[in-house]
Amino acid sequence: MYLPETYGGAILMMLITMVCWGSWANMTKIDKTWRFELFYWDYAIGVFLMSLIFGITLGSFGSTGMGFFPNLIQASVSVILKALFSGMIFNIANILLVGAIIFAGMAVAFPIGIGIALVVGTLLSYFVHPEGNVFVLFIGVLLILLAVVLDGIAYKKAGTSIHASGKGIIIAIISGILMSLFYPLIAESMMERQGLNPYSAVFFFSVGLLLSNLVINSLFMKKPITGGQLTVHDYFRGTKLQHAYGIIGGLIWCIGMTFNVIASTHVGPAIAYSFGQCATLIAAVWGVFIWREFKNGKNVSTLLFFMFIAYILGLLAIGISKVS
């Protein structure tokens, strides 16, 4: 299988993760008539397909470690279950975060959900496998958290958020806690005896996501957060292009996930996870410059400037924490 041989190669992979994780949701904005619950079926399929493609290509060639298929066969049941549960937990957290945004608005839900996931997830990942200078690492995490808060304030000033509700805040907190748990689990699945390699770990993660989606997304279709009830017939009435949007979104997200897990073997899971969560910066770039989400906002330019500065400084701190 292929693994990066240098720290620079791992950094490049984490930068690609940032771009992918910060960009996949754009596919949900292209056709606003296609409900998110319907989009999410194809998204889950896209994640699974991409994990399989990585496994039979980069995961099966190269001289480093055990290949994809032999690793699938020799892995113990306990590590497979950890990767499966990681995918299930992420899936629940991801759908809940979308629900929290609908209830409470981006300005409240995103800082709470991603902020909790970033801080708690990095702490847990560091305890699983300590790597790098902990002081510099958490300075970087705090800077990224500051940027997320500034982003939320900017959304609120721009008038793009929905009136926050207690229900939305509770959902965001639950989402953030769950989002912080999935990465330590997948990291543990690669560290035990008869453990998974990065490609096998992401594959079983995607299987967990896909299987849990049969239950979780079905519930959301029957009792949607907003809009009318959906049925399986609504999904099959979608056009080829609408289905393609979801699959492409899943492919993009899984590229980021795979590269992040691969990079974690070189830099440690805490650094890889916190670096990946900086994807909020990329999402903000899309929102500001492409979707013009702040075009009606007043006095937000200063907040956005300091948000980008905090992100950049946070990225630099996380990047040097490995070598400091």
PDB file of C-alpha atoms in Angstrom:
ATOM      1  CA  MET A   1       0.000   0.000   0.000  1.00  0.00           C
ATOM      2  CA  TYR A   2       1.028   3.628  -0.412  1.00  0.00           C
ATOM      3  CA  LEU A   3       1.939   5.759   2.619  1.00  0.00           C
ATOM      4  CA  PRO A   4       3.649   9.170   2.603  1.00  0.00           C
ATOM      5  CA  GLU A   5       7.375   8.935   3.272  1.00  0.00           C
ATOM      6  CA  THR A   6       7.892  12.542   4.386  1.00  0.00           C
ATOM      7  CA  TYR A   7       6.216  15.016   6.705  1.00  0.00           C
ATOM      8  CA  GLY A   8       5.689  17.309   3.720  1.00  0.00           C
ATOM      9  CA  GLY A   9       3.731  14.561   1.961  1.00  0.00           C
ATOM     10  CA  ALA A  10       1.502  14.136   5.025  1.00  0.00           C
ATOM     11  CA  ILE A  11       0.913  17.908   5.197  1.00  0.00           C
ATOM     12  CA  LEU A  12      -0.104  17.903   1.522  1.00  0.00           C
ATOM     13  CA  MET A  13      -2.616  15.123   2.211  1.00  0.00           C
ATOM     14  CA  MET A  14      -4.087  17.050   5.151  1.00  0.00           C
ATOM     15  CA  LEU A  15      -4.406  20.159   2.976  1.00  0.00           C
ATOM     16  CA  ILE A  16      -6.325  18.070   0.421  1.00  0.00           C
ATOM     17  CA  THR A  17      -8.527  16.870   3.293  1.00  0.00           C
ATOM     18  CA  MET A  18      -9.288  20.494   4.176  1.00  0.00           C
ATOM     19  CA  VAL A  19     -10.331  21.257   0.615  1.00  0.00           C
ATOM     20  CA  CYS A  20     -12.463  18.112   0.286  1.00  0.00           C
ATOM     21  CA  TRP A  21     -14.200  18.361   3.665  1.00  0.00           C
ATOM     22  CA  GLY A  22     -14.825  22.056   3.133  1.00  0.00           C
ATOM     23  CA  SER A  23     -16.177  21.610  -0.405  1.00  0.00           C
ATOM     24  CA  TRP A  24     -18.392  18.515  -0.559  1.00  0.00           C
ATOM     25  CA  ALA A  25     -21.451  20.330   0.841  1.00  0.00           C
ATOM     26  CA  ASN A  26     -21.451  22.619  -2.213  1.00  0.00           C
ATOM     27  CA  MET A  27     -23.146  19.767  -4.039  1.00  0.00           C
ATOM     28  CA  THR A  28     -26.203  20.275  -1.816  1.00  0.00           C
ATOM     29  CA  LYS A  29     -26.515  23.887  -2.983  1.00  0.00           C
ATOM     30  CA  ILE A  30     -26.604  23.249  -6.719  1.00  0.00           C
ATOM     31  CA  ASP A  31     -30.192  21.965  -6.858  1.00  0.00           C
ATOM     32  CA  LYS A  32     -32.229  23.360  -3.982  1.00  0.00           C
ATOM     33  CA  THR A  33     -35.309  21.369  -5.041  1.00  0.00           C
ATOM     34  CA  TRP A  34     -33.534  18.107  -4.129  1.00  0.00           C
ATOM     35  CA  ARG A  35     -34.068  17.534  -0.411  1.00  0.00           C
ATOM     36  CA  PHE A  36     -31.033  16.828   1.775  1.00  0.00           C
ATOM     37  CA  GLU A  37     -32.490  13.495   2.970  1.00  0.00           C
ATOM     38  CA  LEU A  38     -32.628  12.305  -0.654  1.00  0.00           C
ATOM     39  CA  PHE A  39     -29.184  13.706  -1.436  1.00  0.00           C
ATOM     40  CA  TYR A  40     -27.759  11.841   1.559  1.00  0.00           C
ATOM     41  CA  TRP A  41     -28.572   8.374   0.170  1.00  0.00           C
ATOM     42  CA  ASP A  42     -26.314   8.997  -2.809  1.00  0.00           C
ATOM     43  CA  TYR A  43     -23.727  10.699  -0.604  1.00  0.00           C
ATOM     44  CA  ALA A  44     -23.399   7.521   1.497  1.00  0.00           C
ATOM     45  CA  ILE A  45     -23.060   5.419  -1.680  1.00  0.00           C
ATOM     46  CA  GLY A  46     -20.362   7.793  -2.959  1.00  0.00           C
ATOM     47  CA  VAL A  47     -18.365   7.468   0.270  1.00  0.00           C
ATOM     48  CA  PHE A  48     -18.521   3.665   0.040  1.00  0.00           C
ATOM     49  CA  LEU A  49     -17.512   3.560  -3.642  1.00  0.00           C
ATOM     50  CA  MET A  50     -14.548   5.868  -3.109  1.00  0.00           C
ATOM     51  CA  SER A  51     -13.276   3.834  -0.168  1.00  0.00           C
ATOM     52  CA  LEU A  52     -13.387   0.716  -2.352  1.00  0.00           C
ATOM     53  CA  ILE A  53     -11.598   2.491  -5.213  1.00  0.00           C
ATOM     54  CA  PHE A  54      -8.821   3.600  -2.865  1.00  0.00           C
ATOM     55  CA  GLY A  55      -8.540   0.082  -1.468  1.00  0.00           C
ATOM     56  CA  ILE A  56      -8.042  -1.633  -4.819  1.00  0.00           C
ATOM     57  CA  THR A  57      -5.646   1.057  -6.121  1.00  0.00           C
ATOM     58  CA  LEU A  58      -3.359   2.855  -3.648  1.00  0.00           C
ATOM     59  CA  GLY A  59      -4.221   0.336  -0.947  1.00  0.00           C
ATOM     60  CA  SER A  60      -3.087  -2.618  -3.058  1.00  0.00           C
ATOM     61  CA  PHE A  61       0.111  -1.258  -4.603  1.00  0.00           C
ATOM     62  CA  GLY A  62       3.404  -0.200  -3.086  1.00  0.00           C
ATOM     63  CA  SER A  63       5.961  -1.834  -0.818  1.00  0.00           C
ATOM     64  CA  THR A  64       4.822  -0.439   2.532  1.00  0.00           C
ATOM     65  CA  GLY A  65       2.884  -2.708   4.866  1.00  0.00           C
ATOM     66  CA  MET A  66       0.140  -5.201   4.095  1.00  0.00           C
ATOM     67  CA  GLY A  67      -2.114  -4.723   1.080  1.00  0.00           C
ATOM     68  CA  PHE A  68      -5.824  -3.931   1.222  1.00  0.00           C
ATOM     69  CA  PHE A  69      -7.339  -7.386   0.664  1.00  0.00           C
ATOM     70  CA  PRO A  70      -4.879  -9.374   2.843  1.00  0.00           C
ATOM     71  CA  ASN A  71      -5.466  -6.811   5.614  1.00  0.00           C
ATOM     72  CA  LEU A  72      -9.236  -7.245   5.350  1.00  0.00           C
ATOM     73  CA  ILE A  73      -8.826 -10.983   5.856  1.00  0.00           C
ATOM     74  CA  GLN A  74      -6.387 -10.922   8.790  1.00  0.00           C
ATOM     75  CA  ALA A  75      -8.010  -8.086  10.775  1.00  0.00           C
ATOM     76  CA  SER A  76      -9.543  -9.039  14.117  1.00  0.00           C
ATOM     77  CA  VAL A  77     -13.269  -8.676  14.775  1.00  0.00           C
ATOM     78  CA  SER A  78     -12.680  -6.038  17.458  1.00  0.00           C
ATOM     79  CA  VAL A  79     -10.875  -3.594  15.136  1.00  0.00           C
ATOM     80  CA  ILE A  80     -13.450  -4.113  12.389  1.00  0.00           C
ATOM     81  CA  LEU A  81     -16.233  -3.294  14.844  1.00  0.00           C
ATOM     82  CA  LYS A  82     -14.426  -0.126  15.926  1.00  0.00           C
ATOM     83  CA  ALA A  83     -14.178   1.094  12.333  1.00  0.00           C
ATOM     84  CA  LEU A  84     -17.832   0.191  11.686  1.00  0.00           C
ATOM     85  CA  PHE A  85     -18.998   2.043  14.811  1.00  0.00           C
ATOM     86  CA  SER A  86     -16.847   5.000  13.815  1.00  0.00           C
ATOM     87  CA  GLY A  87     -18.765   5.288  10.546  1.00  0.00           C
ATOM     88  CA  MET A  88     -22.113   4.899  12.303  1.00  0.00           C
ATOM     89  CA  ILE A  89     -21.293   7.566  14.890  1.00  0.00           C
ATOM     90  CA  PHE A  90     -20.084   9.991  12.235  1.00  0.00           C
ATOM     91  CA  ASN A  91     -23.232   9.432  10.200  1.00  0.00           C
ATOM     92  CA  ILE A  92     -25.522  10.251  13.120  1.00  0.00           C
ATOM     93  CA  ALA A  93     -23.445  13.322  14.029  1.00  0.00           C
ATOM     94  CA  ASN A  94     -23.376  14.607  10.450  1.00  0.00           C
ATOM     95  CA  ILE A  95     -27.145  14.356   9.986  1.00  0.00           C
ATOM     96  CA  LEU A  96     -27.810  15.895  13.418  1.00  0.00           C
ATOM     97  CA  LEU A  97     -25.554  18.842  12.584  1.00  0.00           C
ATOM     98  CA  VAL A  98     -27.622  19.564   9.485  1.00  0.00           C
ATOM     99  CA  GLY A  99     -30.762  19.383  11.632  1.00  0.00           C
ATOM    100  CA  ALA A 100     -29.255  21.753  14.194  1.00  0.00           C
ATOM    101  CA  ILE A 101     -28.447  24.263  11.454  1.00  0.00           C
ATOM    102  CA  ILE A 102     -32.049  24.121  10.246  1.00  0.00           C
ATOM    103  CA  PHE A 103     -33.366  24.758  13.784  1.00  0.00           C
ATOM    104  CA  ALA A 104     -30.814  27.191  15.186  1.00  0.00           C
ATOM    105  CA  GLY A 105     -29.072  28.600  12.134  1.00  0.00           C
ATOM    106  CA  MET A 106     -25.457  28.431  11.015  1.00  0.00           C
ATOM    107  CA  ALA A 107     -24.411  31.181  13.432  1.00  0.00           C
ATOM    108  CA  VAL A 108     -25.320  29.055  16.472  1.00  0.00           C
ATOM    109  CA  ALA A 109     -25.209  25.408  15.367  1.00  0.00           C
ATOM    110  CA  PHE A 110     -21.909  25.419  13.492  1.00  0.00           C
ATOM    111  CA  PRO A 111     -19.726  27.021  16.193  1.00  0.00           C
ATOM    112  CA  ILE A 112     -21.257  24.776  18.869  1.00  0.00           C
ATOM    113  CA  GLY A 113     -21.157  21.525  16.870  1.00  0.00           C
ATOM    114  CA  ILE A 114     -17.784  21.886  15.161  1.00  0.00           C
ATOM    115  CA  GLY A 115     -16.258  23.697  18.137  1.00  0.00           C
ATOM    116  CA  ILE A 116     -17.060  20.817  20.503  1.00  0.00           C
ATOM    117  CA  ALA A 117     -15.954  18.247  17.916  1.00  0.00           C
ATOM    118  CA  LEU A 118     -12.657  20.044  17.336  1.00  0.00           C
ATOM    119  CA  VAL A 119     -11.666  20.455  20.981  1.00  0.00           C
ATOM    120  CA  VAL A 120     -12.944  17.133  22.381  1.00  0.00           C
ATOM    121  CA  GLY A 121     -11.948  15.130  19.279  1.00  0.00           C
ATOM    122  CA  THR A 122      -8.397  16.471  19.334  1.00  0.00           C
ATOM    123  CA  LEU A 123      -8.066  15.761  23.068  1.00  0.00           C
ATOM    124  CA  LEU A 124      -9.319  12.189  22.682  1.00  0.00           C
ATOM    125  CA  SER A 125      -7.166  11.564  19.588  1.00  0.00           C
ATOM    126  CA  TYR A 126      -4.103  12.839  21.441  1.00  0.00           C
ATOM    127  CA  PHE A 127      -4.790  10.503  24.379  1.00  0.00           C
ATOM    128  CA  VAL A 128      -5.167   7.569  21.970  1.00  0.00           C
ATOM    129  CA  HIS A 129      -1.791   8.302  20.375  1.00  0.00           C
ATOM    130  CA  PRO A 130       0.253  11.242  21.774  1.00  0.00           C
ATOM    131  CA  GLU A 131       2.199  12.853  18.942  1.00  0.00           C
ATOM    132  CA  GLY A 132       3.742  16.312  18.630  1.00  0.00           C
ATOM    133  CA  ASN A 133       4.105  19.237  21.018  1.00  0.00           C
ATOM    134  CA  VAL A 134       0.873  19.279  23.010  1.00  0.00           C
ATOM    135  CA  PHE A 135       1.160  22.959  23.953  1.00  0.00           C
ATOM    136  CA  VAL A 136       1.647  24.160  20.363  1.00  0.00           C
ATOM    137  CA  LEU A 137      -1.043  21.766  19.130  1.00  0.00           C
ATOM    138  CA  PHE A 138      -3.706  23.106  21.465  1.00  0.00           C
ATOM    139  CA  ILE A 139      -2.724  26.718  20.806  1.00  0.00           C
ATOM    140  CA  GLY A 140      -3.545  25.898  17.185  1.00  0.00           C
ATOM    141  CA  VAL A 141      -6.825  24.251  18.195  1.00  0.00           C
ATOM    142  CA  LEU A 142      -7.855  27.296  20.231  1.00  0.00           C
ATOM    143  CA  LEU A 143      -7.069  29.611  17.303  1.00  0.00           C
ATOM    144  CA  ILE A 144      -9.225  27.472  15.008  1.00  0.00           C
ATOM    145  CA  LEU A 145     -11.996  27.505  17.617  1.00  0.00           C
ATOM    146  CA  LEU A 146     -11.735  31.312  17.765  1.00  0.00           C
ATOM    147  CA  ALA A 147     -12.092  31.426  13.982  1.00  0.00           C
ATOM    148  CA  VAL A 148     -15.230  29.268  14.132  1.00  0.00           C
ATOM    149  CA  VAL A 149     -16.754  31.625  16.731  1.00  0.00           C
ATOM    150  CA  LEU A 150     -15.904  34.691  14.600  1.00  0.00           C
ATOM    151  CA  ASP A 151     -17.491  32.943  11.615  1.00  0.00           C
ATOM    152  CA  GLY A 152     -20.686  32.427  13.621  1.00  0.00           C
ATOM    153  CA  ILE A 153     -20.773  36.071  14.727  1.00  0.00           C
ATOM    154  CA  ALA A 154     -20.313  37.171  11.117  1.00  0.00           C
ATOM    155  CA  TYR A 155     -23.238  34.991  10.002  1.00  0.00           C
ATOM    156  CA  LYS A 156     -25.408  36.500  12.716  1.00  0.00           C
ATOM    157  CA  LYS A 157     -24.479  40.079  11.763  1.00  0.00           C
ATOM    158  CA  ALA A 158     -25.163  39.286   8.111  1.00  0.00           C
ATOM    159  CA  GLY A 159     -28.672  38.186   9.038  1.00  0.00           C
ATOM    160  CA  THR A 160     -28.240  34.734   7.509  1.00  0.00           C
ATOM    161  CA  SER A 161     -29.046  32.739  10.632  1.00  0.00           C
ATOM    162  CA  ILE A 162     -32.421  31.482  11.727  1.00  0.00           C
ATOM    163  CA  HIS A 163     -33.727  32.342  15.188  1.00  0.00           C
ATOM    164  CA  ALA A 164     -31.963  30.021  17.574  1.00  0.00           C
ATOM    165  CA  SER A 165     -34.063  27.591  19.518  1.00  0.00           C
ATOM    166  CA  GLY A 166     -33.255  25.542  22.578  1.00  0.00           C
ATOM    167  CA  LYS A 167     -33.918  22.370  20.598  1.00  0.00           C
ATOM    168  CA  GLY A 168     -31.410  23.383  17.935  1.00  0.00           C
ATOM    169  CA  ILE A 169     -28.716  24.103  20.538  1.00  0.00           C
ATOM    170  CA  ILE A 170     -29.261  20.727  22.228  1.00  0.00           C
ATOM    171  CA  ILE A 171     -29.026  18.942  18.857  1.00  0.00           C
ATOM    172  CA  ALA A 172     -25.813  20.844  18.046  1.00  0.00           C
ATOM    173  CA  ILE A 173     -24.254  19.831  21.373  1.00  0.00           C
ATOM    174  CA  ILE A 174     -25.146  16.153  20.799  1.00  0.00           C
ATOM    175  CA  SER A 175     -23.804  16.368  17.249  1.00  0.00           C
ATOM    176  CA  GLY A 176     -20.514  17.880  18.427  1.00  0.00           C
ATOM    177  CA  ILE A 177     -19.996  15.217  21.098  1.00  0.00           C
ATOM    178  CA  LEU A 178     -20.688  12.407  18.615  1.00  0.00           C
ATOM    179  CA  MET A 179     -18.515  14.055  15.945  1.00  0.00           C
ATOM    180  CA  SER A 180     -15.628  14.093  18.419  1.00  0.00           C
ATOM    181  CA  LEU A 181     -15.888  10.322  19.023  1.00  0.00           C
ATOM    182  CA  PHE A 182     -15.637   8.888  15.520  1.00  0.00           C
ATOM    183  CA  TYR A 183     -11.978   9.714  14.845  1.00  0.00           C
ATOM    184  CA  PRO A 184     -10.448   8.223  18.027  1.00  0.00           C
ATOM    185  CA  LEU A 185     -12.320   4.995  17.229  1.00  0.00           C
ATOM    186  CA  ILE A 186     -10.953   4.717  13.700  1.00  0.00           C
ATOM    187  CA  ALA A 187      -7.483   5.616  15.030  1.00  0.00           C
ATOM    188  CA  GLU A 188      -7.703   2.803  17.598  1.00  0.00           C
ATOM    189  CA  SER A 189      -8.738   0.331  14.893  1.00  0.00           C
ATOM    190  CA  MET A 190      -5.312   0.846  13.264  1.00  0.00           C
ATOM    191  CA  MET A 191      -3.217   0.541  16.440  1.00  0.00           C
ATOM    192  CA  GLU A 192      -4.261  -2.775  17.923  1.00  0.00           C
ATOM    193  CA  ARG A 193      -2.758  -6.157  17.161  1.00  0.00           C
ATOM    194  CA  GLN A 194      -4.174  -7.463  13.875  1.00  0.00           C
ATOM    195  CA  GLY A 195      -5.238  -3.882  13.251  1.00  0.00           C
ATOM    196  CA  LEU A 196      -6.463  -2.285  10.048  1.00  0.00           C
ATOM    197  CA  ASN A 197      -4.335  -0.283   7.661  1.00  0.00           C
ATOM    198  CA  PRO A 198      -5.668   3.164   6.617  1.00  0.00           C
ATOM    199  CA  TYR A 199      -7.418   1.868   3.492  1.00  0.00           C
ATOM    200  CA  SER A 200      -9.156  -1.007   5.280  1.00  0.00           C
ATOM    201  CA  ALA A 201     -10.125   1.289   8.153  1.00  0.00           C
ATOM    202  CA  VAL A 202     -11.807   3.796   5.818  1.00  0.00           C
ATOM    203  CA  PHE A 203     -13.517   0.945   3.951  1.00  0.00           C
ATOM    204  CA  PHE A 204     -15.121  -0.462   7.108  1.00  0.00           C
ATOM    205  CA  PHE A 205     -15.912   3.099   8.218  1.00  0.00           C
ATOM    206  CA  SER A 206     -17.833   3.600   4.961  1.00  0.00           C
ATOM    207  CA  VAL A 207     -19.658   0.293   5.438  1.00  0.00           C
ATOM    208  CA  GLY A 208     -20.750   1.457   8.895  1.00  0.00           C
ATOM    209  CA  LEU A 209     -21.921   4.768   7.453  1.00  0.00           C
ATOM    210  CA  LEU A 210     -23.848   3.059   4.656  1.00  0.00           C
ATOM    211  CA  LEU A 211     -25.540   0.466   6.880  1.00  0.00           C
ATOM    212  CA  SER A 212     -26.510   2.976   9.578  1.00  0.00           C
ATOM    213  CA  ASN A 213     -27.949   5.229   6.898  1.00  0.00           C
ATOM    214  CA  LEU A 214     -30.618   2.613   6.169  1.00  0.00           C
ATOM    215  CA  VAL A 215     -32.025   3.248   9.642  1.00  0.00           C
ATOM    216  CA  ILE A 216     -31.104   6.845  10.415  1.00  0.00           C
ATOM    217  CA  ASN A 217     -31.963   8.497   7.123  1.00  0.00           C
ATOM    218  CA  SER A 218     -35.151   6.449   6.843  1.00  0.00           C
ATOM    219  CA  LEU A 219     -36.248   7.950  10.163  1.00  0.00           C
ATOM    220  CA  PHE A 220     -35.422  11.449   8.952  1.00  0.00           C
ATOM    221  CA  MET A 221     -37.487  10.849   5.822  1.00  0.00           C
ATOM    222  CA  LYS A 222     -40.492   9.723   7.872  1.00  0.00           C
ATOM    223  CA  LYS A 223     -40.106  12.533  10.407  1.00  0.00           C
ATOM    224  CA  PRO A 224     -38.209  15.294   8.604  1.00  0.00           C
ATOM    225  CA  ILE A 225     -36.890  18.309  10.475  1.00  0.00           C
ATOM    226  CA  THR A 226     -38.435  20.577   7.889  1.00  0.00           C
ATOM    227  CA  GLY A 227     -40.751  19.981   4.952  1.00  0.00           C
ATOM    228  CA  GLY A 228     -43.168  17.161   4.236  1.00  0.00           C
ATOM    229  CA  GLN A 229     -42.675  13.446   4.744  1.00  0.00           C
ATOM    230  CA  LEU A 230     -40.629  11.645   2.085  1.00  0.00           C
ATOM    231  CA  THR A 231     -40.867   8.108   0.713  1.00  0.00           C
ATOM    232  CA  VAL A 232     -38.570   5.851  -1.275  1.00  0.00           C
ATOM    233  CA  HIS A 233     -40.561   6.795  -4.388  1.00  0.00           C
ATOM    234  CA  ASP A 234     -39.361  10.392  -3.991  1.00  0.00           C
ATOM    235  CA  TYR A 235     -35.784   9.149  -4.190  1.00  0.00           C
ATOM    236  CA  PHE A 236     -36.353   7.144  -7.372  1.00  0.00           C
ATOM    237  CA  ARG A 237     -38.151  10.076  -8.976  1.00  0.00           C
ATOM    238  CA  GLY A 238     -34.902  12.038  -8.884  1.00  0.00           C
ATOM    239  CA  THR A 239     -33.044  12.755 -12.122  1.00  0.00           C
ATOM    240  CA  LYS A 240     -29.679  11.225 -12.969  1.00  0.00           C
ATOM    241  CA  LEU A 241     -28.082  14.601 -12.380  1.00  0.00           C
ATOM    242  CA  GLN A 242     -29.625  14.938  -8.926  1.00  0.00           C
ATOM    243  CA  HIS A 243     -28.315  11.499  -7.953  1.00  0.00           C
ATOM    244  CA  ALA A 244     -24.918  12.398  -9.404  1.00  0.00           C
ATOM    245  CA  TYR A 245     -24.662  15.417  -7.095  1.00  0.00           C
ATOM    246  CA  GLY A 246     -24.932  13.180  -4.026  1.00  0.00           C
ATOM    247  CA  ILE A 247     -22.476  10.568  -5.304  1.00  0.00           C
ATOM    248  CA  ILE A 248     -19.928  13.248  -6.239  1.00  0.00           C
ATOM    249  CA  GLY A 249     -20.344  14.822  -2.802  1.00  0.00           C
ATOM    250  CA  GLY A 250     -19.613  11.450  -1.181  1.00  0.00           C
ATOM    251  CA  LEU A 251     -16.609  10.831  -3.430  1.00  0.00           C
ATOM    252  CA  ILE A 252     -15.153  14.226  -2.524  1.00  0.00           C
ATOM    253  CA  TRP A 253     -15.682  13.742   1.212  1.00  0.00           C
ATOM    254  CA  CYS A 254     -14.138  10.252   1.157  1.00  0.00           C
ATOM    255  CA  ILE A 255     -11.032  11.469  -0.678  1.00  0.00           C
ATOM    256  CA  GLY A 256     -10.515  13.865   2.208  1.00  0.00           C
ATOM    257  CA  MET A 257     -11.204  11.193   4.830  1.00  0.00           C
ATOM    258  CA  THR A 258      -8.834   8.664   3.242  1.00  0.00           C
ATOM    259  CA  PHE A 259      -5.978  11.144   2.883  1.00  0.00           C
ATOM    260  CA  ASN A 260      -6.498  12.317   6.467  1.00  0.00           C
ATOM    261  CA  VAL A 261      -6.353   8.796   7.902  1.00  0.00           C
ATOM    262  CA  ILE A 262      -3.278   8.018   5.770  1.00  0.00           C
ATOM    263  CA  ALA A 263      -1.583  11.207   7.004  1.00  0.00           C
ATOM    264  CA  SER A 264      -2.385  10.283  10.608  1.00  0.00           C
ATOM    265  CA  THR A 265       0.036   7.350  10.351  1.00  0.00           C
ATOM    266  CA  HIS A 266       2.835   9.906   9.908  1.00  0.00           C
ATOM    267  CA  VAL A 267       1.764  12.862  12.075  1.00  0.00           C
ATOM    268  CA  GLY A 268      -0.516  11.214  14.641  1.00  0.00           C
ATOM    269  CA  PRO A 269      -4.337  11.238  14.824  1.00  0.00           C
ATOM    270  CA  ALA A 270      -4.630  14.405  16.949  1.00  0.00           C
ATOM    271  CA  ILE A 271      -2.737  16.569  14.465  1.00  0.00           C
ATOM    272  CA  ALA A 272      -4.471  14.989  11.464  1.00  0.00           C
ATOM    273  CA  TYR A 273      -7.953  15.401  12.959  1.00  0.00           C
ATOM    274  CA  SER A 274      -7.493  19.012  14.082  1.00  0.00           C
ATOM    275  CA  PHE A 275      -5.953  19.903  10.720  1.00  0.00           C
ATOM    276  CA  GLY A 276      -8.885  18.282   8.918  1.00  0.00           C
ATOM    277  CA  GLN A 277     -11.444  20.228  10.952  1.00  0.00           C
ATOM    278  CA  CYS A 278      -9.893  23.406   9.536  1.00  0.00           C
ATOM    279  CA  ALA A 279     -12.091  22.597   6.541  1.00  0.00           C
ATOM    280  CA  THR A 280     -14.409  25.221   7.991  1.00  0.00           C
ATOM    281  CA  LEU A 281     -11.982  27.752   6.494  1.00  0.00           C
ATOM    282  CA  ILE A 282     -12.558  26.346   3.011  1.00  0.00           C
ATOM    283  CA  ALA A 283     -16.318  26.298   3.589  1.00  0.00           C
ATOM    284  CA  ALA A 284     -16.112  29.944   4.642  1.00  0.00           C
ATOM    285  CA  VAL A 285     -14.204  30.806   1.461  1.00  0.00           C
ATOM    286  CA  TRP A 286     -16.939  29.164  -0.620  1.00  0.00           C
ATOM    287  CA  GLY A 287     -19.613  31.000   1.351  1.00  0.00           C
ATOM    288  CA  VAL A 288     -17.956  34.418   1.162  1.00  0.00           C
ATOM    289  CA  PHE A 289     -16.586  34.473  -2.378  1.00  0.00           C
ATOM    290  CA  ILE A 290     -18.697  31.996  -4.381  1.00  0.00           C
ATOM    291  CA  TRP A 291     -22.153  31.825  -2.780  1.00  0.00           C
ATOM    292  CA  ARG A 292     -21.994  35.439  -1.550  1.00  0.00           C
ATOM    293  CA  GLU A 293     -23.612  34.572   1.761  1.00  0.00           C
ATOM    294  CA  PHE A 294     -22.499  37.877   3.294  1.00  0.00           C
ATOM    295  CA  LYS A 295     -23.460  40.177   0.423  1.00  0.00           C
ATOM    296  CA  ASN A 296     -26.233  41.796   2.504  1.00  0.00           C
ATOM    297  CA  GLY A 297     -24.220  41.917   5.694  1.00  0.00           C
ATOM    298  CA  LYS A 298     -22.944  45.136   7.204  1.00  0.00           C
ATOM    299  CA  ASN A 299     -19.756  45.582   9.211  1.00  0.00           C
ATOM    300  CA  VAL A 300     -18.694  41.945   8.803  1.00  0.00           C
ATOM    301  CA  SER A 301     -15.530  42.510   6.752  1.00  0.00           C
ATOM    302  CA  THR A 302     -13.403  43.038   9.882  1.00  0.00           C
ATOM    303  CA  LEU A 303     -14.777  39.881  11.494  1.00  0.00           C
ATOM    304  CA  LEU A 304     -14.099  37.884   8.340  1.00  0.00           C
ATOM    305  CA  PHE A 305     -10.553  39.268   8.130  1.00  0.00           C
ATOM    306  CA  PHE A 306      -9.738  38.199  11.698  1.00  0.00           C
ATOM    307  CA  MET A 307     -11.477  34.868  11.108  1.00  0.00           C
ATOM    308  CA  PHE A 308      -9.152  34.074   8.194  1.00  0.00           C
ATOM    309  CA  ILE A 309      -6.104  35.273  10.171  1.00  0.00           C
ATOM    310  CA  ALA A 310      -7.050  33.044  13.125  1.00  0.00           C
ATOM    311  CA  TYR A 311      -7.475  30.060  10.781  1.00  0.00           C
ATOM    312  CA  ILE A 312      -4.119  30.626   9.104  1.00  0.00           C
ATOM    313  CA  LEU A 313      -2.291  31.023  12.434  1.00  0.00           C
ATOM    314  CA  GLY A 314      -4.066  27.938  13.773  1.00  0.00           C
ATOM    315  CA  LEU A 315      -3.010  25.917  10.752  1.00  0.00           C
ATOM    316  CA  LEU A 316       0.598  27.037  11.154  1.00  0.00           C
ATOM    317  CA  ALA A 317       0.580  26.106  14.856  1.00  0.00           C
ATOM    318  CA  ILE A 318      -0.870  22.654  14.159  1.00  0.00           C
ATOM    319  CA  GLY A 319       1.619  22.146  11.321  1.00  0.00           C
ATOM    320  CA  ILE A 320       4.680  22.949  13.438  1.00  0.00           C
ATOM    321  CA  SER A 321       3.451  21.069  16.512  1.00  0.00           C
ATOM    322  CA  LYS A 322       4.866  17.856  15.015  1.00  0.00           C
ATOM    323  CA  VAL A 323       8.365  19.240  14.599  1.00  0.00           C
ATOM    324  CA  SER A 324       8.556  21.632  17.576  1.00  0.00           C
TER     325      SER A 324
END
